[in-house]
């Protein structure tokens, strides 16, 4: 049994608002949204951070970008645009140590990526 909150979401041990799922990836709404659209796209494989992505994981990462493309069209924000962010480690403020891609949109986002 994993202590990882995203593994628990993947295993349906805790609920989430799922917007997309396949055998490799799950995507769900962020519980504390920073924008009107704030979806987290998460590989089902427990990879802690971007620094832990191995050569064999590279197919999962490219699949995630395809999934983001699909979700943007499915959820109808592709035309308006969006931003994708992955935090890694202490200075980024990464809270959940299971790699994930924040997909943010639904309004004009700030010009500064970093405040
Ligand atoms: P990060 O700071 O990049 O690790 O982002 C972690 C994100 O996970 C934050 O935006 C949280 O709001 C979000 N989060 C934490 N717990 C949950 C949960 N149970 N369901 C959905 N999102 C969550
Ligand atoms: Zn995990």
Tab-separated table of C-alpha atoms and ligand atoms in Angstrom:
chain	number	residue	atom	x	y	z
A	1	UNK	CA	0.000	0.000	0.000
A	2	UNK	CA	1.497	3.310	-1.095
A	3	UNK	CA	1.550	6.495	0.987
A	4	UNK	CA	1.626	8.541	-2.191
A	5	UNK	CA	-1.547	10.615	-2.600
A	6	UNK	CA	-1.458	10.393	-6.412
A	7	UNK	CA	-0.974	6.600	-6.296
A	8	UNK	CA	-4.049	6.528	-4.039
A	9	UNK	CA	-5.990	8.541	-6.629
A	10	UNK	CA	-4.760	6.178	-9.374
A	11	UNK	CA	-5.871	3.176	-7.279
A	12	UNK	CA	-9.245	4.882	-6.563
A	13	UNK	CA	-8.525	4.755	-2.833
A	14	UNK	CA	-9.329	8.466	-2.666
A	15	UNK	CA	-11.790	10.231	-4.957
A	16	UNK	CA	-10.959	12.728	-7.662
A	17	UNK	CA	-12.739	14.385	-10.556
A	18	UNK	CA	-11.224	12.368	-13.418
A	19	UNK	CA	-11.218	14.037	-16.839
A	20	UNK	CA	-9.187	11.388	-18.704
A	21	UNK	CA	-7.811	7.924	-18.032
A	22	UNK	CA	-6.037	5.219	-19.988
A	23	UNK	CA	-3.700	2.361	-19.068
A	24	UNK	CA	-0.669	4.640	-18.618
A	25	UNK	CA	-2.072	7.984	-17.468
A	26	UNK	CA	-4.746	9.604	-15.329
A	27	UNK	CA	-5.855	13.254	-15.410
A	28	UNK	CA	-8.027	14.901	-12.771
A	29	UNK	CA	-9.008	18.356	-11.549
A	30	UNK	CA	-6.648	19.985	-9.041
A	31	UNK	CA	-8.374	20.204	-5.660
A	32	UNK	CA	-7.001	23.742	-5.138
A	33	UNK	CA	-7.195	25.285	-8.623
A	34	UNK	CA	-4.883	28.176	-9.522
A	35	UNK	CA	-6.935	28.969	-12.670
A	36	UNK	CA	-10.458	28.210	-13.949
A	37	UNK	CA	-8.991	25.168	-15.700
A	38	UNK	CA	-6.414	23.345	-13.589
A	39	UNK	CA	-5.945	19.706	-14.491
A	40	UNK	CA	-3.160	17.436	-13.244
A	41	UNK	CA	-1.894	14.849	-15.717
A	42	UNK	CA	-0.124	12.017	-13.927
A	43	UNK	CA	1.585	8.817	-15.134
A	44	UNK	CA	0.289	5.704	-13.394
A	45	UNK	CA	3.892	4.639	-12.848
A	46	UNK	CA	5.232	6.158	-9.605
A	47	UNK	CA	8.113	8.365	-10.756
A	48	UNK	CA	9.098	10.866	-8.064
A	49	UNK	CA	10.439	13.796	-10.056
A	50	UNK	CA	11.573	14.848	-13.505
A	51	UNK	CA	15.099	13.903	-12.403
A	52	UNK	CA	13.980	10.285	-11.957
A	53	UNK	CA	12.683	9.825	-15.509
A	54	UNK	CA	14.644	6.942	-17.050
A	55	UNK	CA	15.206	6.201	-20.734
A	56	UNK	CA	12.468	3.573	-20.566
A	57	UNK	CA	10.065	6.210	-19.182
A	58	UNK	CA	10.523	8.543	-22.138
A	59	UNK	CA	7.593	6.938	-24.004
A	60	UNK	CA	5.326	7.722	-21.028
A	61	UNK	CA	6.396	11.373	-21.041
A	62	UNK	CA	5.723	11.799	-24.762
A	63	UNK	CA	2.402	10.005	-24.278
A	64	UNK	CA	1.518	12.566	-21.593
A	65	UNK	CA	1.937	15.399	-24.097
A	66	UNK	CA	-0.365	13.582	-26.516
A	67	UNK	CA	-2.884	13.156	-23.704
A	68	UNK	CA	-2.690	16.877	-22.876
A	69	UNK	CA	-3.398	17.610	-26.553
A	70	UNK	CA	-6.434	15.312	-26.402
A	71	UNK	CA	-7.749	16.801	-23.140
A	72	UNK	CA	-7.365	20.372	-24.450
A	73	UNK	CA	-9.639	19.489	-27.372
A	74	UNK	CA	-12.016	17.338	-25.310
A	75	UNK	CA	-12.447	20.043	-22.636
A	76	UNK	CA	-12.629	22.778	-25.293
A	77	UNK	CA	-9.738	25.022	-24.226
A	78	UNK	CA	-7.331	24.142	-27.058
A	79	UNK	CA	-8.274	27.212	-29.113
A	80	UNK	CA	-7.856	29.677	-26.249
A	81	UNK	CA	-4.509	28.252	-25.178
A	82	UNK	CA	-3.082	27.006	-21.923
A	83	UNK	CA	0.124	26.495	-19.942
A	84	UNK	CA	1.844	23.273	-18.811
A	85	UNK	CA	4.063	23.259	-15.708
A	86	UNK	CA	6.043	20.548	-13.935
A	87	UNK	CA	7.603	21.427	-10.608
A	88	UNK	CA	10.780	19.588	-9.630
A	89	UNK	CA	12.276	19.633	-6.170
A	90	UNK	CA	12.625	22.141	-3.361
A	91	UNK	CA	12.996	25.480	-5.133
A	92	UNK	CA	9.970	24.773	-7.325
A	93	UNK	CA	7.808	24.015	-4.289
A	94	UNK	CA	6.948	20.494	-5.494
A	95	UNK	CA	4.597	19.132	-2.849
A	96	UNK	CA	3.581	15.767	-4.256
A	97	UNK	CA	6.558	13.538	-5.017
A	98	UNK	CA	4.938	11.760	-7.947
A	99	UNK	CA	5.685	13.521	-11.220
A	100	UNK	CA	2.733	15.463	-12.626
A	101	UNK	CA	1.932	18.056	-15.264
A	102	UNK	CA	-0.207	21.041	-14.301
A	103	UNK	CA	-2.423	22.123	-17.210
A	104	UNK	CA	-3.649	25.668	-16.600
A	105	UNK	CA	-6.075	27.760	-18.597
A	106	UNK	CA	-9.569	29.164	-18.804
A	107	UNK	CA	-8.398	32.789	-18.515
A	108	UNK	CA	-5.563	35.019	-19.763
A	109	UNK	CA	-2.659	33.811	-17.635
A	110	UNK	CA	-0.027	36.209	-16.269
A	111	UNK	CA	2.904	37.207	-18.488
A	112	UNK	CA	5.384	36.127	-15.838
A	113	UNK	CA	5.851	32.388	-15.470
A	114	UNK	CA	7.790	33.064	-12.284
A	115	UNK	CA	6.677	35.610	-9.719
B	1	LIG	P1	3.034	20.462	-6.822
B	1	LIG	O1	3.192	21.626	-5.882
B	1	LIG	O2	3.546	20.718	-8.191
B	1	LIG	O3	3.558	19.180	-6.202
B	1	LIG	O4	1.468	20.291	-7.014
B	1	LIG	C1	0.664	19.426	-6.270
B	1	LIG	C2	-0.772	19.754	-6.608
B	1	LIG	O5	-1.584	18.677	-6.191
B	1	LIG	C3	-1.299	21.018	-5.932
B	1	LIG	O6	-1.734	21.942	-6.928
B	1	LIG	C4	-2.459	20.506	-5.088
B	1	LIG	O7	-3.550	21.394	-5.050
B	1	LIG	C5	-2.813	19.204	-5.784
B	1	LIG	N1	-3.452	18.193	-4.947
B	1	LIG	C6	-3.046	17.733	-3.740
B	1	LIG	N2	-3.884	16.783	-3.287
B	1	LIG	C7	-4.836	16.618	-4.246
B	1	LIG	C8	-5.999	15.782	-4.373
B	1	LIG	N3	-6.329	14.900	-3.412
B	1	LIG	N4	-6.752	15.896	-5.480
B	1	LIG	C9	-6.421	16.790	-6.450
B	1	LIG	N5	-5.348	17.585	-6.403
B	1	LIG	C10	-4.567	17.520	-5.304
B	2	LIG	ZN1	2.795	7.820	-6.487
